[in-house]
Short mmCIF file of C-alpha atoms and ligand atoms in Angstrom, two decimals:
data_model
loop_
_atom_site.label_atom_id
_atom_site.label_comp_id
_atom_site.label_asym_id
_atom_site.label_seq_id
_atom_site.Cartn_x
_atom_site.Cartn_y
_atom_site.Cartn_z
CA UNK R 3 0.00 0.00 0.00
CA UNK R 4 1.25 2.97 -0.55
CA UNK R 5 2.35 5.37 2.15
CA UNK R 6 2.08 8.67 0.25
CA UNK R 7 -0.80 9.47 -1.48
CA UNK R 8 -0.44 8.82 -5.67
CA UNK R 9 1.73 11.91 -7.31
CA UNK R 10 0.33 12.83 -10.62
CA UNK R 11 2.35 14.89 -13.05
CA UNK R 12 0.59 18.09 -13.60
CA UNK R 13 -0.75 17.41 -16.93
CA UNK R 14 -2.33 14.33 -16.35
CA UNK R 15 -3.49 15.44 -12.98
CA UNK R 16 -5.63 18.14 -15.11
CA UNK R 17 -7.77 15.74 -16.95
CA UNK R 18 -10.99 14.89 -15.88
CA UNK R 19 -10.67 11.69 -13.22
CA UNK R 20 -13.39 10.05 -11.88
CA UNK R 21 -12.46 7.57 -8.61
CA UNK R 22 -13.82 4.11 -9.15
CA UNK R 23 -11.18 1.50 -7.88
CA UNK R 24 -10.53 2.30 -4.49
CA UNK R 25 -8.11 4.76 -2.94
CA UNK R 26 -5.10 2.66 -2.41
CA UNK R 27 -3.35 1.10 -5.25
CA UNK R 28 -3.87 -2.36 -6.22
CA UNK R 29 -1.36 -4.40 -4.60
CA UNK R 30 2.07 -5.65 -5.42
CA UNK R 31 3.32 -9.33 -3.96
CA UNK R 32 6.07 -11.11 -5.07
CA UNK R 33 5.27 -14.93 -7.13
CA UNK R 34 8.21 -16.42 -4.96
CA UNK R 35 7.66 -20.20 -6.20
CA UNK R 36 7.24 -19.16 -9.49
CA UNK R 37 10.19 -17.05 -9.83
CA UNK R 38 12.48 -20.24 -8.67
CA UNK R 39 10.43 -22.96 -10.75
CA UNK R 40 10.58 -21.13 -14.22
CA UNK R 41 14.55 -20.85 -13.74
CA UNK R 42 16.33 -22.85 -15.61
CA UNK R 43 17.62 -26.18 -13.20
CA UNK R 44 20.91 -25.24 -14.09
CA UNK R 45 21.64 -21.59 -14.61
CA UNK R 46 24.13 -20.17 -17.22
CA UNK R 47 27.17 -18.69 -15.15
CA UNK R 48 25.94 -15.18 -16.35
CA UNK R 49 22.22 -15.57 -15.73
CA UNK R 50 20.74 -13.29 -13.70
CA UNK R 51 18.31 -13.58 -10.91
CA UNK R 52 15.00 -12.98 -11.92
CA UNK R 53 12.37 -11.90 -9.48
CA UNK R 54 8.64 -12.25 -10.53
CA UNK R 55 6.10 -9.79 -8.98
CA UNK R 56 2.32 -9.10 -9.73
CA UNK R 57 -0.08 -6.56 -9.85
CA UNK R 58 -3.54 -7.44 -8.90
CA UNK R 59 -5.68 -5.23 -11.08
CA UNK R 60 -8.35 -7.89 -10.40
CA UNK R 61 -8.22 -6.39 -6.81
CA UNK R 62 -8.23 -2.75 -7.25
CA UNK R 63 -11.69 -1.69 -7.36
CA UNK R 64 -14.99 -2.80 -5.28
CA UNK R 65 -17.46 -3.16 -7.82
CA UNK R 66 -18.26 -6.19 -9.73
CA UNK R 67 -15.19 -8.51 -11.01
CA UNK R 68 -12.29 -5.92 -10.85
CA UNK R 69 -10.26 -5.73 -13.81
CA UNK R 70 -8.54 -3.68 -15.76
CA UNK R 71 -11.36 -1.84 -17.66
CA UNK R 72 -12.65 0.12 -14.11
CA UNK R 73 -9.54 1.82 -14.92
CA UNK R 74 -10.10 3.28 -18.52
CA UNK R 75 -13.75 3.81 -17.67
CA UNK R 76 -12.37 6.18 -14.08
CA UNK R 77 -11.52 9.09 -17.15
CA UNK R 78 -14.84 8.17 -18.98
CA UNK R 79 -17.16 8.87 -16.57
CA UNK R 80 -16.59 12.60 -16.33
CA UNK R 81 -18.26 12.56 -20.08
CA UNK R 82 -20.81 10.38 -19.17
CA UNK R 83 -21.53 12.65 -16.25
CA UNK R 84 -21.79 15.76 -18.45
CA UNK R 85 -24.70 17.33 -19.36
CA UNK R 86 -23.05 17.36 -23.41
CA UNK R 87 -21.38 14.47 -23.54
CA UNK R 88 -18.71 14.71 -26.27
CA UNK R 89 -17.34 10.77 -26.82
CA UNK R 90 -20.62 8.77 -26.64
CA UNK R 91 -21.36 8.08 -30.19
CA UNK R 92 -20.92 4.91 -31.68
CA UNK R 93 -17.20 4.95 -33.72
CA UNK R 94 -18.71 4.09 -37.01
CA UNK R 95 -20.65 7.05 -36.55
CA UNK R 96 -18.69 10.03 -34.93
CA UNK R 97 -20.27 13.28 -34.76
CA UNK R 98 -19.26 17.22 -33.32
CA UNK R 99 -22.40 17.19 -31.81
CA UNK R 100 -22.60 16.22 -28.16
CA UNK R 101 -25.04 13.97 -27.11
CA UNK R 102 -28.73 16.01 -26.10
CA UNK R 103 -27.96 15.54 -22.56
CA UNK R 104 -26.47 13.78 -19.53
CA UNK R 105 -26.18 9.91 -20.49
CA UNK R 106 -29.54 7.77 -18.92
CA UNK R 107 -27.73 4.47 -19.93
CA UNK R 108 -24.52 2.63 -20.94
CA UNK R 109 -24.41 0.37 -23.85
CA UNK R 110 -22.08 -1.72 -24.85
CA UNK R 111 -20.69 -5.30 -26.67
CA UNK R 112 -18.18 -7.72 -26.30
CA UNK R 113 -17.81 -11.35 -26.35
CA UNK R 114 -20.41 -13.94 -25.17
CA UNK R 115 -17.86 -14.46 -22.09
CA UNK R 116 -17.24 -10.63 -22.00
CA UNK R 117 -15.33 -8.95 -18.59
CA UNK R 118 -15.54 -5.72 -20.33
CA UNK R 119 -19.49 -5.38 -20.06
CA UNK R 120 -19.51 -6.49 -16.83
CA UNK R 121 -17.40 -3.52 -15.46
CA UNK R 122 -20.01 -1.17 -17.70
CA UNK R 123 -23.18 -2.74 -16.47
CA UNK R 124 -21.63 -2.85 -12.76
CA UNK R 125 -20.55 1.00 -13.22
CA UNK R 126 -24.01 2.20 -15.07
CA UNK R 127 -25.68 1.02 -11.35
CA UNK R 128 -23.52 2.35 -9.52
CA UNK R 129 -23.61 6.22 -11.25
CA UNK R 130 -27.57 5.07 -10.97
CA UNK R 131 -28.11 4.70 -15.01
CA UNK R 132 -29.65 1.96 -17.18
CA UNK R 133 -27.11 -0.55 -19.10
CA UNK R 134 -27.77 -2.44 -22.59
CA UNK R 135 -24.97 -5.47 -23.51
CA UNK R 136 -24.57 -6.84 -26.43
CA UNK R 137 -22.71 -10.25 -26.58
CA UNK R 138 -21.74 -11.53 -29.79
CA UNK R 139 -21.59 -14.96 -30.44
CA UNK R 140 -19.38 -15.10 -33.47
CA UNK R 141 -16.81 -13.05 -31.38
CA UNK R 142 -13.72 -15.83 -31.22
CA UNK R 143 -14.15 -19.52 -30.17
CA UNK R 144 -14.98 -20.05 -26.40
CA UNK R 145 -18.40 -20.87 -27.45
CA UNK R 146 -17.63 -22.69 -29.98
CA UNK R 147 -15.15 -24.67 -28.43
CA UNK R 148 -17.34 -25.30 -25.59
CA UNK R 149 -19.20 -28.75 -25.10
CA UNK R 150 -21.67 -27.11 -23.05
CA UNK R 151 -22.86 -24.39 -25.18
CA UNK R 152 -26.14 -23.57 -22.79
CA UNK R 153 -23.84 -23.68 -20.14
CA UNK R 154 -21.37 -21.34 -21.97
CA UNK R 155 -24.19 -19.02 -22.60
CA UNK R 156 -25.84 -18.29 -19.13
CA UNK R 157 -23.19 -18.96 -16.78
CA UNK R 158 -19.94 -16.30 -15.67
CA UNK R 159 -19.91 -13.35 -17.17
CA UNK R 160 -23.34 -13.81 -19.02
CA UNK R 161 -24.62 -14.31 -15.22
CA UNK R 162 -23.32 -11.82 -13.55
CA UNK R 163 -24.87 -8.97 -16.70
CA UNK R 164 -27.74 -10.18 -15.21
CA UNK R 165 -27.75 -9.87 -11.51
CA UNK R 166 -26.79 -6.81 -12.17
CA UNK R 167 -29.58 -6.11 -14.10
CA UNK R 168 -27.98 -4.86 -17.49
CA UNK R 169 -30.54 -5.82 -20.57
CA UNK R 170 -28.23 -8.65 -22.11
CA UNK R 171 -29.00 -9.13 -26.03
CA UNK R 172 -27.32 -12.05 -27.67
CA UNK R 173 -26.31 -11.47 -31.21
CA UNK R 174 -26.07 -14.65 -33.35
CA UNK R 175 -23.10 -14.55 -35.76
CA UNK R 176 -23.71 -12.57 -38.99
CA UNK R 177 -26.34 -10.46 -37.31
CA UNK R 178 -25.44 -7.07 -38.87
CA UNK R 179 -25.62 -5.00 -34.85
CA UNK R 180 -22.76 -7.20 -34.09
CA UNK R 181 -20.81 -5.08 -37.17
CA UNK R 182 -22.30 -1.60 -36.20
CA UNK R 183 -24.55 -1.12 -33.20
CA UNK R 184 -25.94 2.37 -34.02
CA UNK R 185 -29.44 0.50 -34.86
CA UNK R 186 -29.32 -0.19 -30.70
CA UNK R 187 -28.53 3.71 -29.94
CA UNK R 188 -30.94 5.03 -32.24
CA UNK R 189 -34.22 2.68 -30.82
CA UNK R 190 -33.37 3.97 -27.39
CA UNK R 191 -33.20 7.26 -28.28
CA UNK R 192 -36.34 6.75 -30.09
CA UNK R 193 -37.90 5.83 -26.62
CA UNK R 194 -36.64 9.00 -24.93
CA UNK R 195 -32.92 7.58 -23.54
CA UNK R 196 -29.83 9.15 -24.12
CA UNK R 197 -27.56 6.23 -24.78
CA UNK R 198 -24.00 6.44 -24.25
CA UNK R 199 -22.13 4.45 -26.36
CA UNK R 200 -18.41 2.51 -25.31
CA UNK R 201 -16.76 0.33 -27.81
CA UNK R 202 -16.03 -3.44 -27.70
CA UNK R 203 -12.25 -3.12 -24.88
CA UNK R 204 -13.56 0.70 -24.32
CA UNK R 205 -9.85 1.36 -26.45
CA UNK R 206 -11.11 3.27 -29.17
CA UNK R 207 -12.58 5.25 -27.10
CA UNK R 208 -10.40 8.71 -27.43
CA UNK R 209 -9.57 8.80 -23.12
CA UNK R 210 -9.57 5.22 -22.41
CA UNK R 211 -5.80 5.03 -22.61
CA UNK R 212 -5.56 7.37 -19.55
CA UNK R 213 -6.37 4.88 -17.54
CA UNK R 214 -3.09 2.97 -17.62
CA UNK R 215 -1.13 6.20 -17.86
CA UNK R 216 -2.07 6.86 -14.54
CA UNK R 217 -1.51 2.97 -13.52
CA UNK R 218 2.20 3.81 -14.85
CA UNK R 219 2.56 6.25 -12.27
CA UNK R 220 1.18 4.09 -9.83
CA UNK R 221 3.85 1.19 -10.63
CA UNK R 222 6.69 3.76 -10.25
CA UNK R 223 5.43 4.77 -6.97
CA UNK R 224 5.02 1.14 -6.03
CA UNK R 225 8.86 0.53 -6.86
CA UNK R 226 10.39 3.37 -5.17
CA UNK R 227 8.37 1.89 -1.42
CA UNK R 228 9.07 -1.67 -2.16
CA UNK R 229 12.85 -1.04 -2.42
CA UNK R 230 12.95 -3.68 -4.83
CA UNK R 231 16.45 -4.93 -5.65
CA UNK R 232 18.09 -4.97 -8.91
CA UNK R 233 17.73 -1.70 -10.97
CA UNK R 234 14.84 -0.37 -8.57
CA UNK R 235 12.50 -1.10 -11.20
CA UNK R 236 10.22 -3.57 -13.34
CA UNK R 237 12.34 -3.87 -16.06
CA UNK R 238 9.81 -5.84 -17.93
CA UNK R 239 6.45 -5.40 -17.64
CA UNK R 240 3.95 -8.20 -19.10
CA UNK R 241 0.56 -7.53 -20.01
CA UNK R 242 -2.27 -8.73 -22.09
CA UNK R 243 -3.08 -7.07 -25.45
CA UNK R 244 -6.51 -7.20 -26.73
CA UNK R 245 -7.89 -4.05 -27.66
CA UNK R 246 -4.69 -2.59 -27.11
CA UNK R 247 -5.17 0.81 -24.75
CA UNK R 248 -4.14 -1.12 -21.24
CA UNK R 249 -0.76 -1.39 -22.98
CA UNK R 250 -0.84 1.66 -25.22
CA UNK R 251 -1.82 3.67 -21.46
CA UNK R 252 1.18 1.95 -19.89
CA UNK R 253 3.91 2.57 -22.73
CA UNK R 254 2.85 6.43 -22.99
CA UNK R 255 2.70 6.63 -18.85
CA UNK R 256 6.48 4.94 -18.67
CA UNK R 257 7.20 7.44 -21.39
CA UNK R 258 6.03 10.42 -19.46
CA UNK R 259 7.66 9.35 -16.73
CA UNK R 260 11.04 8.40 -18.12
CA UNK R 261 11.10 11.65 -20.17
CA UNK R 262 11.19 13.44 -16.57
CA UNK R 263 13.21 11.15 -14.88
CA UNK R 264 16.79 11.30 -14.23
CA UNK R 265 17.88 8.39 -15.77
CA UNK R 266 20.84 7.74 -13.75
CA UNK R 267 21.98 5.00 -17.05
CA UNK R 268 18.79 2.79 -16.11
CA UNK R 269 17.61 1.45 -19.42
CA UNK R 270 13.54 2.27 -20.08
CA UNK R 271 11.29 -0.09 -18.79
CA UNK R 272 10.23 -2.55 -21.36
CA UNK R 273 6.36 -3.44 -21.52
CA UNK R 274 5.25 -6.70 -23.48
CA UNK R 275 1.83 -7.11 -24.58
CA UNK R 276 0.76 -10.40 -24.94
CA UNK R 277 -1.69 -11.42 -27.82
CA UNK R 278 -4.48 -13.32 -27.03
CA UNK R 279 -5.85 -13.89 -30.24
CA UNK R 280 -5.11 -15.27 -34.01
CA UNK R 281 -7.68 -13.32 -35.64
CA UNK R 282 -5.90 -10.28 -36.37
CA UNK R 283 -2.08 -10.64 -37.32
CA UNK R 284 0.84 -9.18 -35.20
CA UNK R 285 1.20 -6.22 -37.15
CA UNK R 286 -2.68 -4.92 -37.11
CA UNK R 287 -2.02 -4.82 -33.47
CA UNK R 288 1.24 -3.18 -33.27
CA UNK R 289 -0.28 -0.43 -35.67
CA UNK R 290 -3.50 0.23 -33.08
CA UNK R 291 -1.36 0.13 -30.13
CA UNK R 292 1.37 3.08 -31.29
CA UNK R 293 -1.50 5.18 -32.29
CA UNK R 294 -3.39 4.31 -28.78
CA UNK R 295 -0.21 5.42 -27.27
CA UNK R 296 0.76 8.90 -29.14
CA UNK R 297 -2.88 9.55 -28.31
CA UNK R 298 -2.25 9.00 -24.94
CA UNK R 299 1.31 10.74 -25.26
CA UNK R 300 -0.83 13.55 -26.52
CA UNK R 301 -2.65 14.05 -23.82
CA UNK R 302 -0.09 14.35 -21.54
CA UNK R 303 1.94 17.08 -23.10
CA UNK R 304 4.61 14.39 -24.74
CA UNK R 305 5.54 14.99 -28.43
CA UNK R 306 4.18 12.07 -29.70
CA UNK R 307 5.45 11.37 -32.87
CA UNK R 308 8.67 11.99 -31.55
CA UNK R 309 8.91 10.22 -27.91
CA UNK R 310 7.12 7.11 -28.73
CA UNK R 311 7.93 4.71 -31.79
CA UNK R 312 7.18 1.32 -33.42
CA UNK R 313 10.59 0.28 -30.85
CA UNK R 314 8.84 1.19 -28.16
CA UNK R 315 5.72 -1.20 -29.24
CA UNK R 316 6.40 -5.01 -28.15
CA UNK R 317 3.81 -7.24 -28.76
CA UNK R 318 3.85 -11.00 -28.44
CA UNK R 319 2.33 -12.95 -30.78
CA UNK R 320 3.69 -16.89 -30.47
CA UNK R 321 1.22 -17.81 -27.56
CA UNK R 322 -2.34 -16.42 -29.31
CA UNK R 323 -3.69 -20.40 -29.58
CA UNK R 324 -5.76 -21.38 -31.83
CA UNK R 325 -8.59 -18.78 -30.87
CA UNK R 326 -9.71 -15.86 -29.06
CA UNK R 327 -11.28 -17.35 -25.83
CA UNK R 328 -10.46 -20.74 -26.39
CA UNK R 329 -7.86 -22.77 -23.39
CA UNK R 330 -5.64 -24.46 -25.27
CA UNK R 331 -3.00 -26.93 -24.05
CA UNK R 332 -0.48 -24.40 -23.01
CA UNK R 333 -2.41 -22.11 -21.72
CA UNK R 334 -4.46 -24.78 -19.33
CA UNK R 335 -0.87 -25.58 -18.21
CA UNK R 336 -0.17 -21.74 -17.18
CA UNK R 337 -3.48 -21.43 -15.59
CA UNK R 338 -2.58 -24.79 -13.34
CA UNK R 339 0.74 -24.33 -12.76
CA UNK R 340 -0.23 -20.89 -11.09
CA UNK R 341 -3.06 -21.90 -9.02
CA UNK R 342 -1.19 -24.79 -7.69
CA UNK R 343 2.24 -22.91 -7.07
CA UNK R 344 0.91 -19.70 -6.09
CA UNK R 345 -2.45 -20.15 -5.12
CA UNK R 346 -3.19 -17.33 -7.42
CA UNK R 347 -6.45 -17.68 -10.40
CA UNK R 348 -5.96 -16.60 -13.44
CA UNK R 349 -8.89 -16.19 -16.61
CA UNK R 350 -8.46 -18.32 -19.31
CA UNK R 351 -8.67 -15.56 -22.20
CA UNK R 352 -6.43 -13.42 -21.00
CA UNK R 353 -3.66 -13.85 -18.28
CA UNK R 354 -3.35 -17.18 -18.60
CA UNK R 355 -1.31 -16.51 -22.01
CA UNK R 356 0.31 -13.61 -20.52
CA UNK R 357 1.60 -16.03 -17.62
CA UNK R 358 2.53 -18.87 -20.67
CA UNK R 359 4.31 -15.60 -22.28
CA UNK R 360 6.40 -14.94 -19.24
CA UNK R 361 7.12 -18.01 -18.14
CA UNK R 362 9.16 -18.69 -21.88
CA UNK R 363 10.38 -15.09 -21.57
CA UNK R 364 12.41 -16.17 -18.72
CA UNK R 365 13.65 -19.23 -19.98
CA UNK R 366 14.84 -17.68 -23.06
CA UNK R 367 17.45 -15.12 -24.08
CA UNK R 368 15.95 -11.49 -24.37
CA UNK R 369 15.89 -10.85 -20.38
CA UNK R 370 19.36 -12.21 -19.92
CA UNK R 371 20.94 -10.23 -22.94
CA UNK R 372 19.20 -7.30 -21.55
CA UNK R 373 20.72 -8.43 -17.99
CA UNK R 374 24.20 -8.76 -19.44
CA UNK R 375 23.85 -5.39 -22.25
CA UNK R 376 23.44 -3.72 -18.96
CA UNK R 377 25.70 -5.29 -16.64
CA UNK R 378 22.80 -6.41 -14.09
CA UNK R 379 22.59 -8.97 -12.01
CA UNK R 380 19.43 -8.96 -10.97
CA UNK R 381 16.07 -8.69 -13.47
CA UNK R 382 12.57 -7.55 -12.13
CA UNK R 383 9.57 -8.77 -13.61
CA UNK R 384 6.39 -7.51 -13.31
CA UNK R 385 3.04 -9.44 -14.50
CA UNK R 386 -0.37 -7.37 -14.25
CA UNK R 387 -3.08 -9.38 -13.74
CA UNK R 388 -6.06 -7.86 -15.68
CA UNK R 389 -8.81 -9.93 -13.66
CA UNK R 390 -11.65 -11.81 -15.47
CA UNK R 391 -11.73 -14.76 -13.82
CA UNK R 392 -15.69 -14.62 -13.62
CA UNK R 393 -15.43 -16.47 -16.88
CA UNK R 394 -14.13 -19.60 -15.30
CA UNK R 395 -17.04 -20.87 -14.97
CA UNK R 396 -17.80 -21.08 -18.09
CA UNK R 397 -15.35 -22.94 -18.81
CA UNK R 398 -16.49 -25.97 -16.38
CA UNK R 399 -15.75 -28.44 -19.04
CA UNK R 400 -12.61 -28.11 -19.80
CA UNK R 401 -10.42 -31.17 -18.79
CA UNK R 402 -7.77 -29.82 -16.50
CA UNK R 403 -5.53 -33.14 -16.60
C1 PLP M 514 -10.15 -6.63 -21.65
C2 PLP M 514 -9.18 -7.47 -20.94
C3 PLP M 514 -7.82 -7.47 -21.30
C4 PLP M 514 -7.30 -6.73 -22.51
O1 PLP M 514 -7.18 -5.36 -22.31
P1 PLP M 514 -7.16 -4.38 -23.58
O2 PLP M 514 -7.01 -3.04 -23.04
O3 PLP M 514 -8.46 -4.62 -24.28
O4 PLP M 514 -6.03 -4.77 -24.45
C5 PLP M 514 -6.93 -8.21 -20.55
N1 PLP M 514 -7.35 -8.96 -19.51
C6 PLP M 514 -8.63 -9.02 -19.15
C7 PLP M 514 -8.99 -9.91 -18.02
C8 PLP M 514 -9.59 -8.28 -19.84
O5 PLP M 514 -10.87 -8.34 -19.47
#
């Protein structure tokens, strides 16, 4: 926890902010059987010691199934809140024109086994408004992969819409609202709402990325009051990448903060985003997530085209599976290994790959070329856990041996 309250640069610090997660930051432990298990039995006479940490974004807010989106939304709200809301048009469809008035409900879309619409529907109660979700079944294979597809399709994430009393719509695959939703905004406006619209990940968005900006900060507070050894700082930082602004928030908030940092020689800290999914190829990604992160770089007074570049954009594509949402061999192996070793549950679209990432990362050479290019002797990781394990049970079927 952290002893001092956060310290946010200036410009950021001017930027609408509305508190959702709770006032402390979410916490930092250490994966101490992990770290010595995923070393290699017998350690090259230059390998360095690798500590493994995490950061529990699935613990850093009190409403429904904390993840990582209750962060994005925390600079969304202000719009939503306003009585001319600016953003809340559906991205096929932008327009100059605010919306006619302060927001009456939420809608949104994501997969059948969506976390995203969760943290909307949980955060429309809470500000008191209405929420709409649309889940698209043609959005990767979880149900398709599933043998229990009535199972797949009321239980987890589809459950939990409910209690919380969003109005779910299932979309089958093809249906054209699953390509452009406007059809949804336009019938509740028809009946007198004023929908607010957030895309599919909330990335495109245009302040979602501030969210993980502001996380940056967070981590480098974190560092400084856990004296951690080595250089004093993650010097790799795994994530997931999906629609790309957690990652795109944290490279622009690193930037920001290295840019005013003495550097005393410390290399920059080196995010990874893990893919998740085969759909889209490496590249599709790695264009999104630079131009997530100048627009984040933006917004925080960095010259963007200058301080952040295509080297500053890692993404990780060998551990995507064979689908978006569907547990493949590996990735059942990553999810085990870290319940068993560390007691710790992981989701099986997200983390779990971002775990299987790391775990290769360390056996392989990047971290101990970086460890020896910089004469260290001692490597910190960092692995943010982005939540969503409300879709586990959903995935009931799945043989674990
Ligand atoms: C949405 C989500 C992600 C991906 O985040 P993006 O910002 O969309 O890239 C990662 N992990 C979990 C658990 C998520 O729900």
């Amino acid at each position: 926890m952290l002893r001092t309250s956060l310290q946010v640069p200036e410009r950021l610090a001017q930027i609408p902010h509305y508190p959702i997660l709770y006032s402390h930051p979410s916490p930092i432990h250490p994966l101490p059987t992990l770290t010595s298990s995923s070393l290699p039995t017998t350690p090259a006479p230059h390998s360095p010691k690798i500590s493994i940490f995490t950061k529990r974004e699935d613990q850093a807010a009190p409403l429904a199934c904390s993840g990582n989106k209750y962060r994005k939304l925390e600079y969304i709200v202000p719009d939503i809140l306003s009585t001319a809301p600016k953003h809340g048009h559906h991205e096929y469809h932008p327009s100059d024109q605010p919306l006619p008035g302060r927001s009456t409900i939420l809608v949104t879309e994501g997969a059948i086994q969506s976390n995203h619409t969760v943290q909307v529907a949980a955060l429309a109660r809470k500000l008191g408004l209405k929420a709409l979700v649309l889940l698209n079944r043609g959005t990767g294979g979880g149900l398709r992969n599933a043998s229990d597809k009535a199972s797949f399709l009321r239980t987890g994430n589809v459950q939990i819409n409910r209690l919380l009393g969003a109005e779910v719509r299932v979309l089958d695959e093809g249906d054209p609202l699953s390509g452009d939703a406007d059809p949804v905004l336009r019938e509740l406006s028809a009946k007198g709402e004023i929908p607010y619209w957030i895309p599919g990940g909330a990335s495109l968005h245009p302040l979602s990325g501030l969210g993980y900006v502001r996380a940056a900060v967070e981590i480098a507070q974190q560092e400084t009051e856990m004296k951690l050894g080595g250089s004093g700082r993650f010097d790799f930082v795994f994530v997931a990448c999906g629609s790309g602004s957690t990652v795109s928030g944290l490279i622009a908030g690193f930037k920001m903060l290295e840019s005013g940092e003495a550097q005393g020689g410390l290399p920059p800290r080196r995010v990874i985003g893990v893919l998740n999914s085969p759909t889209k190829p490496r590249q599709y990604h790695e264009e999104r997530v630079l131009r997530f992160a100048r627009r984040e770089g933006l917004l925080v007074g960095l010259d963007a085209e200058k301080d952040i570049t295509m080297a500053d954009v890692r993404l990780e594509d060998r551990f995507v599976g064979t689908g978006y949402g569907v547990l493949d061999g590996d990735t059942r192996v990553a999810l085990r290994h870290m319940a068993e070793r560390e007691g710790v549950i992981l989701d099986p679209v997200y983390t779990a790959k971002v775990a299987r990432a790391m775990l290769q990362w360390v056996h392989e050479k990047e971290i101990r070329d970086y460890a020896d290019d910089h004469a260290m002797k001692h490597v910190n990781v960092l692995f943010i856990h982005t939540g969503g394990q409300a879709a586990l049970g959903a995935y009931a079927d799945v043989d674990w041996e």
